[in-house]
Amino acid sequence: MQHEYRPTAVAPQDRLDSWPDETIAQLLARADRPTISAEFFPPRDDEGAAVLHRSIEQLEALHPDFVSVTYGANGSSRERTLDAVRDIASSTGLRVMGHLTCTGQSVDELRAVIDGYGEMGVRHVLAIRGDMPGGPLVPWERHPQGLANATELVELVKSRGEFCVGVGAFPDVHPGSTAERDVQVLCDKQAAGAEFAITQLFFRPGAYRRLVERLRDAGCGLPVIAGMMPVTAIGQIDRFAELSGAPLPDEMVARLRAVGDDRAAVRGVGTALCAELARELLAGGAPGIQFFTQNRSVATLEILGRLAGGSG
């Protein structure tokens, strides 16, 4: 039975109806409420692991629909990613998704990681091409024994077992690509077996809406979860513009710079702006929000509090 979609159903009690064996794709297909999820990165040392565990503990109380763990450029954090995924899967009741990139790795190495996820009972993989070490503006090079793109990676993951596979999407056009090409790539990924997408960082709701409209016009029904992270320090403005592929909106920058000497005020403005973006996207029918936490829980908790409480 189709339920009425509730765009503000983000409070913890609204996500208690999820069965542990239900996939992310099945959650999205229900379309009765948005999914809420969080992305973490694998810790580098014991201190980082303690920070990650505290953040997960605080966010777990909000019953996120799933959490994911990133995978470093060139496979550089492969073992740390596997360790973090294993730790979360074994010590919490959370639905866990492991990331996987094909940059700088052979097919045999990729198969080993996929099989590693399967052996620990993790059935969700986010399959992305990944950037070269040095960032998204560095020209991408295929590994001599590797894959050419994320579409081939989706096919490889699906060939290794019953995995639910997600992929990346770009509301602000991927560097070196076009809007039309980005849509075609997403359509190809869906044809290869991808069941949902999560966007790169973006700050303009119109960019997200246009991406989804182009996808639907192309006959691609892939659900697109919106990925976001608040600006909590003035120094992040240029960095976030580089990550998203587009400058931050002038009005957003002006609001942040207006309180630029007050770090607490910058954080407050940044979380308010992120909550406003999330609210607009959810009201427009976005099927989910993914928070890029940087292994910290406070900003995500503040934003969810704003959304659940009805404030912008």
PDB file of C-alpha atoms in Angstrom:
ATOM      1  CA  MET A   1       0.000   0.000   0.000  1.00  0.00           C
ATOM      2  CA  GLN A   2       1.333   3.454  -0.931  1.00  0.00           C
ATOM      3  CA  HIS A   3       1.550   5.816   2.033  1.00  0.00           C
ATOM      4  CA  GLU A   4       1.445   9.589   2.000  1.00  0.00           C
ATOM      5  CA  TYR A   5       4.955  11.007   1.886  1.00  0.00           C
ATOM      6  CA  ARG A   6       5.717  13.040   4.994  1.00  0.00           C
ATOM      7  CA  PRO A   7       8.592  15.461   4.251  1.00  0.00           C
ATOM      8  CA  THR A   8       9.121  16.474   7.878  1.00  0.00           C
ATOM      9  CA  ALA A   9       9.079  12.917   9.272  1.00  0.00           C
ATOM     10  CA  VAL A  10      12.627  13.144  10.555  1.00  0.00           C
ATOM     11  CA  ALA A  11      12.126  12.634  14.299  1.00  0.00           C
ATOM     12  CA  PRO A  12      13.574   9.375  15.730  1.00  0.00           C
ATOM     13  CA  GLN A  13      10.186   7.759  16.309  1.00  0.00           C
ATOM     14  CA  ASP A  14       9.317   8.166  12.631  1.00  0.00           C
ATOM     15  CA  ARG A  15      12.065   5.725  11.637  1.00  0.00           C
ATOM     16  CA  LEU A  16      11.259   2.870  13.998  1.00  0.00           C
ATOM     17  CA  ASP A  17       9.224   1.037  11.351  1.00  0.00           C
ATOM     18  CA  SER A  18      12.298  -0.183   9.453  1.00  0.00           C
ATOM     19  CA  TRP A  19      13.079  -3.902   9.469  1.00  0.00           C
ATOM     20  CA  PRO A  20      16.785  -4.802   9.898  1.00  0.00           C
ATOM     21  CA  ASP A  21      16.865  -6.859   6.687  1.00  0.00           C
ATOM     22  CA  GLU A  22      15.124  -4.180   4.623  1.00  0.00           C
ATOM     23  CA  THR A  23      17.506  -2.699   2.062  1.00  0.00           C
ATOM     24  CA  ILE A  24      18.045   1.004   1.473  1.00  0.00           C
ATOM     25  CA  ALA A  25      16.379   0.563  -1.912  1.00  0.00           C
ATOM     26  CA  GLN A  26      13.335  -0.976  -0.251  1.00  0.00           C
ATOM     27  CA  LEU A  27      13.155   1.885   2.250  1.00  0.00           C
ATOM     28  CA  LEU A  28      13.244   4.385  -0.593  1.00  0.00           C
ATOM     29  CA  ALA A  29      10.675   2.445  -2.618  1.00  0.00           C
ATOM     30  CA  ARG A  30       8.168   2.731   0.221  1.00  0.00           C
ATOM     31  CA  ALA A  31       8.229   6.501  -0.335  1.00  0.00           C
ATOM     32  CA  ASP A  32       6.229   7.220   2.829  1.00  0.00           C
ATOM     33  CA  ARG A  33       8.993   9.176   4.565  1.00  0.00           C
ATOM     34  CA  PRO A  34      12.472  10.488   3.819  1.00  0.00           C
ATOM     35  CA  THR A  35      15.493   8.470   4.870  1.00  0.00           C
ATOM     36  CA  ILE A  36      18.048  10.060   7.201  1.00  0.00           C
ATOM     37  CA  SER A  37      21.628   8.813   7.088  1.00  0.00           C
ATOM     38  CA  ALA A  38      25.166   9.744   8.077  1.00  0.00           C
ATOM     39  CA  GLU A  39      28.553   9.328   6.420  1.00  0.00           C
ATOM     40  CA  PHE A  40      31.732   8.703   8.408  1.00  0.00           C
ATOM     41  CA  PHE A  41      35.368   8.228   7.449  1.00  0.00           C
ATOM     42  CA  PRO A  42      37.694   5.537   8.847  1.00  0.00           C
ATOM     43  CA  PRO A  43      39.725   6.810  11.828  1.00  0.00           C
ATOM     44  CA  ARG A  44      43.499   7.071  11.524  1.00  0.00           C
ATOM     45  CA  ASP A  45      44.371   6.256  15.142  1.00  0.00           C
ATOM     46  CA  ASP A  46      42.944   5.346  18.563  1.00  0.00           C
ATOM     47  CA  GLU A  47      42.010   8.948  19.326  1.00  0.00           C
ATOM     48  CA  GLY A  48      40.109   9.197  16.050  1.00  0.00           C
ATOM     49  CA  ALA A  49      38.402   5.893  16.750  1.00  0.00           C
ATOM     50  CA  ALA A  50      37.196   7.200  20.117  1.00  0.00           C
ATOM     51  CA  VAL A  51      35.766  10.320  18.442  1.00  0.00           C
ATOM     52  CA  LEU A  52      34.003   8.173  15.842  1.00  0.00           C
ATOM     53  CA  HIS A  53      32.521   5.853  18.466  1.00  0.00           C
ATOM     54  CA  ARG A  54      31.145   8.785  20.476  1.00  0.00           C
ATOM     55  CA  SER A  55      29.560  10.285  17.369  1.00  0.00           C
ATOM     56  CA  ILE A  56      27.990   6.991  16.339  1.00  0.00           C
ATOM     57  CA  GLU A  57      26.661   6.431  19.840  1.00  0.00           C
ATOM     58  CA  GLN A  58      25.009   9.867  19.857  1.00  0.00           C
ATOM     59  CA  LEU A  59      23.557   9.507  16.367  1.00  0.00           C
ATOM     60  CA  GLU A  60      22.380   5.927  16.891  1.00  0.00           C
ATOM     61  CA  ALA A  61      19.871   7.230  19.425  1.00  0.00           C
ATOM     62  CA  LEU A  62      18.187   9.086  16.543  1.00  0.00           C
ATOM     63  CA  HIS A  63      17.694   5.816  14.598  1.00  0.00           C
ATOM     64  CA  PRO A  64      19.287   6.794  11.289  1.00  0.00           C
ATOM     65  CA  ASP A  65      18.153   4.598   8.436  1.00  0.00           C
ATOM     66  CA  PHE A  66      21.749   3.795   7.540  1.00  0.00           C
ATOM     67  CA  VAL A  67      25.340   4.928   7.964  1.00  0.00           C
ATOM     68  CA  SER A  68      28.224   4.688   5.516  1.00  0.00           C
ATOM     69  CA  VAL A  69      32.012   4.637   5.710  1.00  0.00           C
ATOM     70  CA  THR A  70      34.179   6.319   3.069  1.00  0.00           C
ATOM     71  CA  TYR A  71      37.028   4.766   1.107  1.00  0.00           C
ATOM     72  CA  GLY A  72      40.194   6.765   0.485  1.00  0.00           C
ATOM     73  CA  ALA A  73      41.574   7.904  -2.849  1.00  0.00           C
ATOM     74  CA  ASN A  74      43.704   5.248  -4.516  1.00  0.00           C
ATOM     75  CA  GLY A  75      42.438   2.662  -2.041  1.00  0.00           C
ATOM     76  CA  SER A  76      44.645   4.317   0.571  1.00  0.00           C
ATOM     77  CA  SER A  77      42.316   3.589   3.493  1.00  0.00           C
ATOM     78  CA  ARG A  78      41.176   0.155   2.343  1.00  0.00           C
ATOM     79  CA  GLU A  79      41.977  -1.769   5.514  1.00  0.00           C
ATOM     80  CA  ARG A  80      40.885   1.056   7.799  1.00  0.00           C
ATOM     81  CA  THR A  81      37.568   1.254   5.946  1.00  0.00           C
ATOM     82  CA  LEU A  82      37.009  -2.474   6.300  1.00  0.00           C
ATOM     83  CA  ASP A  83      37.909  -2.323   9.998  1.00  0.00           C
ATOM     84  CA  ALA A  84      35.513   0.591  10.625  1.00  0.00           C
ATOM     85  CA  VAL A  85      32.673  -1.084   8.735  1.00  0.00           C
ATOM     86  CA  ARG A  86      33.250  -4.328  10.641  1.00  0.00           C
ATOM     87  CA  ASP A  87      33.303  -2.464  13.967  1.00  0.00           C
ATOM     88  CA  ILE A  88      30.054  -0.595  13.312  1.00  0.00           C
ATOM     89  CA  ALA A  89      28.297  -3.673  11.942  1.00  0.00           C
ATOM     90  CA  SER A  90      29.295  -5.824  14.918  1.00  0.00           C
ATOM     91  CA  SER A  91      28.799  -3.305  17.723  1.00  0.00           C
ATOM     92  CA  THR A  92      25.591  -1.512  16.707  1.00  0.00           C
ATOM     93  CA  GLY A  93      22.212  -2.319  15.241  1.00  0.00           C
ATOM     94  CA  LEU A  94      22.749   0.101  12.385  1.00  0.00           C
ATOM     95  CA  ARG A  95      22.361  -0.666   8.687  1.00  0.00           C
ATOM     96  CA  VAL A  96      25.898  -0.133   7.332  1.00  0.00           C
ATOM     97  CA  MET A  97      27.104   0.658   3.823  1.00  0.00           C
ATOM     98  CA  GLY A  98      30.737   0.438   2.776  1.00  0.00           C
ATOM     99  CA  HIS A  99      32.111   2.735   0.087  1.00  0.00           C
ATOM    100  CA  LEU A 100      34.286   1.460  -2.739  1.00  0.00           C
ATOM    101  CA  THR A 101      36.260   3.318  -5.412  1.00  0.00           C
ATOM    102  CA  CYS A 102      38.035   1.878  -8.440  1.00  0.00           C
ATOM    103  CA  THR A 103      40.840   4.467  -8.524  1.00  0.00           C
ATOM    104  CA  GLY A 104      44.340   2.984  -8.400  1.00  0.00           C
ATOM    105  CA  GLN A 105      43.248  -0.604  -7.800  1.00  0.00           C
ATOM    106  CA  SER A 106      43.195  -3.799  -9.796  1.00  0.00           C
ATOM    107  CA  VAL A 107      40.057  -5.833 -10.338  1.00  0.00           C
ATOM    108  CA  ASP A 108      41.455  -8.522  -8.037  1.00  0.00           C
ATOM    109  CA  GLU A 109      41.896  -5.973  -5.244  1.00  0.00           C
ATOM    110  CA  LEU A 110      38.347  -4.720  -5.751  1.00  0.00           C
ATOM    111  CA  ARG A 111      36.951  -8.254  -5.665  1.00  0.00           C
ATOM    112  CA  ALA A 112      38.730  -8.844  -2.348  1.00  0.00           C
ATOM    113  CA  VAL A 113      37.122  -5.772  -0.776  1.00  0.00           C
ATOM    114  CA  ILE A 114      33.653  -6.648  -2.071  1.00  0.00           C
ATOM    115  CA  ASP A 115      34.002 -10.193  -0.780  1.00  0.00           C
ATOM    116  CA  GLY A 116      35.250  -8.782   2.521  1.00  0.00           C
ATOM    117  CA  TYR A 117      32.062  -6.780   2.896  1.00  0.00           C
ATOM    118  CA  GLY A 118      30.005  -9.848   2.097  1.00  0.00           C
ATOM    119  CA  GLU A 119      31.844 -11.998   4.631  1.00  0.00           C
ATOM    120  CA  MET A 120      31.065  -9.537   7.413  1.00  0.00           C
ATOM    121  CA  GLY A 121      27.379  -9.464   6.469  1.00  0.00           C
ATOM    122  CA  VAL A 122      27.392  -5.993   4.931  1.00  0.00           C
ATOM    123  CA  ARG A 123      25.048  -6.018   1.950  1.00  0.00           C
ATOM    124  CA  HIS A 124      25.237  -2.363   0.877  1.00  0.00           C
ATOM    125  CA  VAL A 125      28.020  -0.830  -1.211  1.00  0.00           C
ATOM    126  CA  LEU A 126      28.378   2.733  -2.526  1.00  0.00           C
ATOM    127  CA  ALA A 127      30.249   2.255  -5.815  1.00  0.00           C
ATOM    128  CA  ILE A 128      32.020   5.394  -7.047  1.00  0.00           C
ATOM    129  CA  ARG A 129      34.887   5.976  -9.454  1.00  0.00           C
ATOM    130  CA  GLY A 130      36.761   8.127  -6.941  1.00  0.00           C
ATOM    131  CA  ASP A 131      39.207  10.976  -7.470  1.00  0.00           C
ATOM    132  CA  MET A 132      42.921  10.725  -7.990  1.00  0.00           C
ATOM    133  CA  PRO A 133      45.134  11.612  -5.011  1.00  0.00           C
ATOM    134  CA  GLY A 134      45.223  15.387  -5.115  1.00  0.00           C
ATOM    135  CA  GLY A 135      41.536  15.978  -5.654  1.00  0.00           C
ATOM    136  CA  PRO A 136      38.794  16.156  -8.272  1.00  0.00           C
ATOM    137  CA  LEU A 137      40.697  18.490 -10.613  1.00  0.00           C
ATOM    138  CA  VAL A 138      43.556  16.008 -11.116  1.00  0.00           C
ATOM    139  CA  PRO A 139      43.040  14.084 -14.408  1.00  0.00           C
ATOM    140  CA  TRP A 140      41.775  10.582 -13.707  1.00  0.00           C
ATOM    141  CA  GLU A 141      43.840   7.588 -14.804  1.00  0.00           C
ATOM    142  CA  ARG A 142      42.719   3.991 -15.077  1.00  0.00           C
ATOM    143  CA  HIS A 143      44.710   1.322 -13.262  1.00  0.00           C
ATOM    144  CA  PRO A 144      46.355  -1.037 -15.824  1.00  0.00           C
ATOM    145  CA  GLN A 145      44.484  -4.005 -14.324  1.00  0.00           C
ATOM    146  CA  GLY A 146      41.516  -1.966 -13.121  1.00  0.00           C
ATOM    147  CA  LEU A 147      38.146  -0.662 -14.246  1.00  0.00           C
ATOM    148  CA  ALA A 148      37.306   2.264 -16.487  1.00  0.00           C
ATOM    149  CA  ASN A 149      34.483   3.835 -14.492  1.00  0.00           C
ATOM    150  CA  ALA A 150      31.853   3.500 -11.778  1.00  0.00           C
ATOM    151  CA  THR A 151      29.411   1.728 -14.118  1.00  0.00           C
ATOM    152  CA  GLU A 152      31.856  -1.149 -14.467  1.00  0.00           C
ATOM    153  CA  LEU A 153      32.321  -1.103 -10.686  1.00  0.00           C
ATOM    154  CA  VAL A 154      28.559  -1.440 -10.163  1.00  0.00           C
ATOM    155  CA  GLU A 155      28.578  -4.454 -12.485  1.00  0.00           C
ATOM    156  CA  LEU A 156      31.467  -6.005 -10.562  1.00  0.00           C
ATOM    157  CA  VAL A 157      29.780  -5.534  -7.171  1.00  0.00           C
ATOM    158  CA  LYS A 158      26.517  -7.029  -8.431  1.00  0.00           C
ATOM    159  CA  SER A 159      28.422 -10.015  -9.847  1.00  0.00           C
ATOM    160  CA  ARG A 160      29.834 -10.878  -6.400  1.00  0.00           C
ATOM    161  CA  GLY A 161      26.577 -11.459  -4.532  1.00  0.00           C
ATOM    162  CA  GLU A 162      23.242 -10.041  -3.413  1.00  0.00           C
ATOM    163  CA  PHE A 163      24.384  -6.475  -2.797  1.00  0.00           C
ATOM    164  CA  CYS A 164      22.241  -3.343  -2.811  1.00  0.00           C
ATOM    165  CA  VAL A 165      24.380  -0.810  -4.679  1.00  0.00           C
ATOM    166  CA  GLY A 166      24.330   2.974  -4.496  1.00  0.00           C
ATOM    167  CA  VAL A 167      26.234   5.444  -6.667  1.00  0.00           C
ATOM    168  CA  GLY A 168      27.282   9.098  -6.666  1.00  0.00           C
ATOM    169  CA  ALA A 169      25.451  11.989  -8.353  1.00  0.00           C
ATOM    170  CA  PHE A 170      26.391  15.601  -9.077  1.00  0.00           C
ATOM    171  CA  PRO A 171      23.799  18.400  -8.860  1.00  0.00           C
ATOM    172  CA  ASP A 172      26.601  20.787  -9.804  1.00  0.00           C
ATOM    173  CA  VAL A 173      28.074  19.255 -12.946  1.00  0.00           C
ATOM    174  CA  HIS A 174      31.020  16.907 -12.470  1.00  0.00           C
ATOM    175  CA  PRO A 175      34.355  18.544 -13.393  1.00  0.00           C
ATOM    176  CA  GLY A 176      35.128  17.888 -17.045  1.00  0.00           C
ATOM    177  CA  SER A 177      31.616  16.683 -17.817  1.00  0.00           C
ATOM    178  CA  THR A 178      28.284  18.192 -18.907  1.00  0.00           C
ATOM    179  CA  ALA A 179      24.807  18.070 -17.406  1.00  0.00           C
ATOM    180  CA  GLU A 180      23.668  15.780 -20.218  1.00  0.00           C
ATOM    181  CA  ARG A 181      26.638  13.464 -19.796  1.00  0.00           C
ATOM    182  CA  ASP A 182      26.114  13.260 -16.023  1.00  0.00           C
ATOM    183  CA  VAL A 183      22.531  12.134 -16.596  1.00  0.00           C
ATOM    184  CA  GLN A 184      23.571   9.521 -19.152  1.00  0.00           C
ATOM    185  CA  VAL A 185      26.162   8.136 -16.723  1.00  0.00           C
ATOM    186  CA  LEU A 186      23.519   7.797 -13.991  1.00  0.00           C
ATOM    187  CA  CYS A 187      21.197   6.037 -16.430  1.00  0.00           C
ATOM    188  CA  ASP A 188      24.044   3.658 -17.326  1.00  0.00           C
ATOM    189  CA  LYS A 189      24.703   2.976 -13.648  1.00  0.00           C
ATOM    190  CA  GLN A 190      21.050   2.126 -13.074  1.00  0.00           C
ATOM    191  CA  ALA A 191      21.112  -0.224 -16.056  1.00  0.00           C
ATOM    192  CA  ALA A 192      24.188  -1.887 -14.533  1.00  0.00           C
ATOM    193  CA  GLY A 193      22.309  -2.555 -11.291  1.00  0.00           C
ATOM    194  CA  ALA A 194      22.518   0.593  -9.152  1.00  0.00           C
ATOM    195  CA  GLU A 195      19.400   1.111  -7.012  1.00  0.00           C
ATOM    196  CA  PHE A 196      19.871   4.612  -5.602  1.00  0.00           C
ATOM    197  CA  ALA A 197      22.227   7.585  -5.730  1.00  0.00           C
ATOM    198  CA  ILE A 198      23.660   9.996  -3.163  1.00  0.00           C
ATOM    199  CA  THR A 199      24.709  13.444  -4.290  1.00  0.00           C
ATOM    200  CA  GLN A 200      27.999  15.183  -3.834  1.00  0.00           C
ATOM    201  CA  LEU A 201      27.956  18.265  -1.639  1.00  0.00           C
ATOM    202  CA  PHE A 202      25.790  21.092  -3.038  1.00  0.00           C
ATOM    203  CA  PHE A 203      24.121  24.255  -1.748  1.00  0.00           C
ATOM    204  CA  ARG A 204      21.532  25.248  -4.360  1.00  0.00           C
ATOM    205  CA  PRO A 205      18.202  23.386  -4.210  1.00  0.00           C
ATOM    206  CA  GLY A 206      17.562  24.341  -7.824  1.00  0.00           C
ATOM    207  CA  ALA A 207      20.622  22.368  -8.921  1.00  0.00           C
ATOM    208  CA  TYR A 208      19.226  19.262  -7.224  1.00  0.00           C
ATOM    209  CA  ARG A 209      15.772  19.737  -8.733  1.00  0.00           C
ATOM    210  CA  ARG A 210      17.190  20.194 -12.226  1.00  0.00           C
ATOM    211  CA  LEU A 211      19.284  17.040 -11.920  1.00  0.00           C
ATOM    212  CA  VAL A 212      16.250  14.979 -10.877  1.00  0.00           C
ATOM    213  CA  GLU A 213      14.128  16.503 -13.649  1.00  0.00           C
ATOM    214  CA  ARG A 214      16.765  15.639 -16.253  1.00  0.00           C
ATOM    215  CA  LEU A 215      16.956  12.095 -14.918  1.00  0.00           C
ATOM    216  CA  ARG A 216      13.204  11.598 -15.090  1.00  0.00           C
ATOM    217  CA  ASP A 217      13.038  13.120 -18.580  1.00  0.00           C
ATOM    218  CA  ALA A 218      15.667  10.549 -19.611  1.00  0.00           C
ATOM    219  CA  GLY A 219      13.535   7.721 -18.235  1.00  0.00           C
ATOM    220  CA  CYS A 220      15.769   7.053 -15.221  1.00  0.00           C
ATOM    221  CA  GLY A 221      13.884   6.419 -11.986  1.00  0.00           C
ATOM    222  CA  LEU A 222      16.941   6.223  -9.709  1.00  0.00           C
ATOM    223  CA  PRO A 223      16.089   7.725  -6.266  1.00  0.00           C
ATOM    224  CA  VAL A 224      18.531  10.539  -5.471  1.00  0.00           C
ATOM    225  CA  ILE A 225      19.387  11.132  -1.804  1.00  0.00           C
ATOM    226  CA  ALA A 226      20.648  14.658  -1.120  1.00  0.00           C
ATOM    227  CA  GLY A 227      24.079  14.861   0.508  1.00  0.00           C
ATOM    228  CA  MET A 228      24.925  17.860   2.654  1.00  0.00           C
ATOM    229  CA  MET A 229      27.274  19.243   5.273  1.00  0.00           C
ATOM    230  CA  PRO A 230      27.047  22.592   7.068  1.00  0.00           C
ATOM    231  CA  VAL A 231      29.745  25.235   6.851  1.00  0.00           C
ATOM    232  CA  THR A 232      30.939  25.598  10.444  1.00  0.00           C
ATOM    233  CA  ALA A 233      34.037  27.762   9.873  1.00  0.00           C
ATOM    234  CA  ILE A 234      34.728  30.638   7.473  1.00  0.00           C
ATOM    235  CA  GLY A 235      37.791  28.839   6.142  1.00  0.00           C
ATOM    236  CA  GLN A 236      35.558  26.106   4.720  1.00  0.00           C
ATOM    237  CA  ILE A 237      33.899  28.370   2.133  1.00  0.00           C
ATOM    238  CA  ASP A 238      36.501  27.950  -0.593  1.00  0.00           C
ATOM    239  CA  ARG A 239      37.090  24.289   0.251  1.00  0.00           C
ATOM    240  CA  PHE A 240      33.386  23.471   0.008  1.00  0.00           C
ATOM    241  CA  ALA A 241      33.176  25.286  -3.331  1.00  0.00           C
ATOM    242  CA  GLU A 242      35.984  23.045  -4.616  1.00  0.00           C
ATOM    243  CA  LEU A 243      34.270  19.895  -3.337  1.00  0.00           C
ATOM    244  CA  SER A 244      30.869  20.772  -4.788  1.00  0.00           C
ATOM    245  CA  GLY A 245      32.235  22.021  -8.088  1.00  0.00           C
ATOM    246  CA  ALA A 246      30.464  25.374  -7.824  1.00  0.00           C
ATOM    247  CA  PRO A 247      30.806  28.559  -5.724  1.00  0.00           C
ATOM    248  CA  LEU A 248      28.598  28.873  -2.670  1.00  0.00           C
ATOM    249  CA  PRO A 249      25.568  31.124  -3.226  1.00  0.00           C
ATOM    250  CA  ASP A 250      26.356  34.801  -2.582  1.00  0.00           C
ATOM    251  CA  GLU A 251      23.550  35.118  -0.038  1.00  0.00           C
ATOM    252  CA  MET A 252      24.917  32.169   1.942  1.00  0.00           C
ATOM    253  CA  VAL A 253      28.463  33.571   1.939  1.00  0.00           C
ATOM    254  CA  ALA A 254      27.174  36.989   3.018  1.00  0.00           C
ATOM    255  CA  ARG A 255      25.298  35.510   5.982  1.00  0.00           C
ATOM    256  CA  LEU A 256      28.368  33.577   7.068  1.00  0.00           C
ATOM    257  CA  ARG A 257      30.802  36.459   6.657  1.00  0.00           C
ATOM    258  CA  ALA A 258      28.478  38.769   8.586  1.00  0.00           C
ATOM    259  CA  VAL A 259      29.392  36.838  11.752  1.00  0.00           C
ATOM    260  CA  GLY A 260      32.858  35.773  10.600  1.00  0.00           C
ATOM    261  CA  ASP A 261      34.730  36.825  13.758  1.00  0.00           C
ATOM    262  CA  ASP A 262      32.469  34.755  16.010  1.00  0.00           C
ATOM    263  CA  ARG A 263      33.100  31.022  15.569  1.00  0.00           C
ATOM    264  CA  ALA A 264      30.016  29.999  17.526  1.00  0.00           C
ATOM    265  CA  ALA A 265      27.873  32.340  15.442  1.00  0.00           C
ATOM    266  CA  VAL A 266      29.350  30.967  12.203  1.00  0.00           C
ATOM    267  CA  ARG A 267      28.440  27.479  13.345  1.00  0.00           C
ATOM    268  CA  GLY A 268      24.919  28.603  14.183  1.00  0.00           C
ATOM    269  CA  VAL A 269      24.450  30.270  10.807  1.00  0.00           C
ATOM    270  CA  GLY A 270      25.960  27.275   8.999  1.00  0.00           C
ATOM    271  CA  THR A 271      23.625  24.772  10.647  1.00  0.00           C
ATOM    272  CA  ALA A 272      20.634  27.062  10.087  1.00  0.00           C
ATOM    273  CA  LEU A 273      21.485  27.338   6.383  1.00  0.00           C
ATOM    274  CA  CYS A 274      21.849  23.570   6.089  1.00  0.00           C
ATOM    275  CA  ALA A 275      18.515  23.028   7.848  1.00  0.00           C
ATOM    276  CA  GLU A 276      16.851  25.509   5.484  1.00  0.00           C
ATOM    277  CA  LEU A 277      18.273  23.656   2.479  1.00  0.00           C
ATOM    278  CA  ALA A 278      17.194  20.281   3.869  1.00  0.00           C
ATOM    279  CA  ARG A 279      13.688  21.541   4.623  1.00  0.00           C
ATOM    280  CA  GLU A 280      13.247  22.900   1.098  1.00  0.00           C
ATOM    281  CA  LEU A 281      14.532  19.693  -0.473  1.00  0.00           C
ATOM    282  CA  LEU A 282      12.300  17.479   1.667  1.00  0.00           C
ATOM    283  CA  ALA A 283       9.264  19.632   0.959  1.00  0.00           C
ATOM    284  CA  GLY A 284      10.059  19.218  -2.738  1.00  0.00           C
ATOM    285  CA  GLY A 285      10.037  15.428  -2.441  1.00  0.00           C
ATOM    286  CA  ALA A 286      13.703  14.523  -1.903  1.00  0.00           C
ATOM    287  CA  PRO A 287      13.640  10.863  -0.795  1.00  0.00           C
ATOM    288  CA  GLY A 288      16.366  11.273   1.816  1.00  0.00           C
ATOM    289  CA  ILE A 289      19.118  13.359   3.355  1.00  0.00           C
ATOM    290  CA  GLN A 290      22.669  12.117   3.919  1.00  0.00           C
ATOM    291  CA  PHE A 291      24.811  14.116   6.344  1.00  0.00           C
ATOM    292  CA  PHE A 292      28.555  14.182   5.739  1.00  0.00           C
ATOM    293  CA  THR A 293      29.492  14.266   9.416  1.00  0.00           C
ATOM    294  CA  GLN A 294      33.312  14.448   9.336  1.00  0.00           C
ATOM    295  CA  ASN A 295      32.986  12.012  12.278  1.00  0.00           C
ATOM    296  CA  ARG A 296      31.358  14.681  14.453  1.00  0.00           C
ATOM    297  CA  SER A 297      27.763  14.470  15.594  1.00  0.00           C
ATOM    298  CA  VAL A 298      26.947  17.930  16.990  1.00  0.00           C
ATOM    299  CA  ALA A 299      26.100  19.747  13.745  1.00  0.00           C
ATOM    300  CA  THR A 300      23.988  16.843  12.467  1.00  0.00           C
ATOM    301  CA  LEU A 301      22.126  16.649  15.767  1.00  0.00           C
ATOM    302  CA  GLU A 302      21.474  20.405  15.653  1.00  0.00           C
ATOM    303  CA  ILE A 303      20.148  20.275  12.097  1.00  0.00           C
ATOM    304  CA  LEU A 304      17.875  17.313  12.799  1.00  0.00           C
ATOM    305  CA  GLY A 305      16.643  19.111  15.900  1.00  0.00           C
ATOM    306  CA  ARG A 306      15.735  22.138  13.782  1.00  0.00           C
ATOM    307  CA  LEU A 307      13.929  19.959  11.246  1.00  0.00           C
ATOM    308  CA  ALA A 308      12.030  17.906  13.826  1.00  0.00           C
ATOM    309  CA  GLY A 309      11.161  21.030  15.814  1.00  0.00           C
ATOM    310  CA  GLY A 310       9.877  22.915  12.798  1.00  0.00           C
ATOM    311  CA  SER A 311      12.434  25.747  12.930  1.00  0.00           C
ATOM    312  CA  GLY A 312      14.540  26.796   9.952  1.00  0.00           C
TER     313      GLY A 312
END
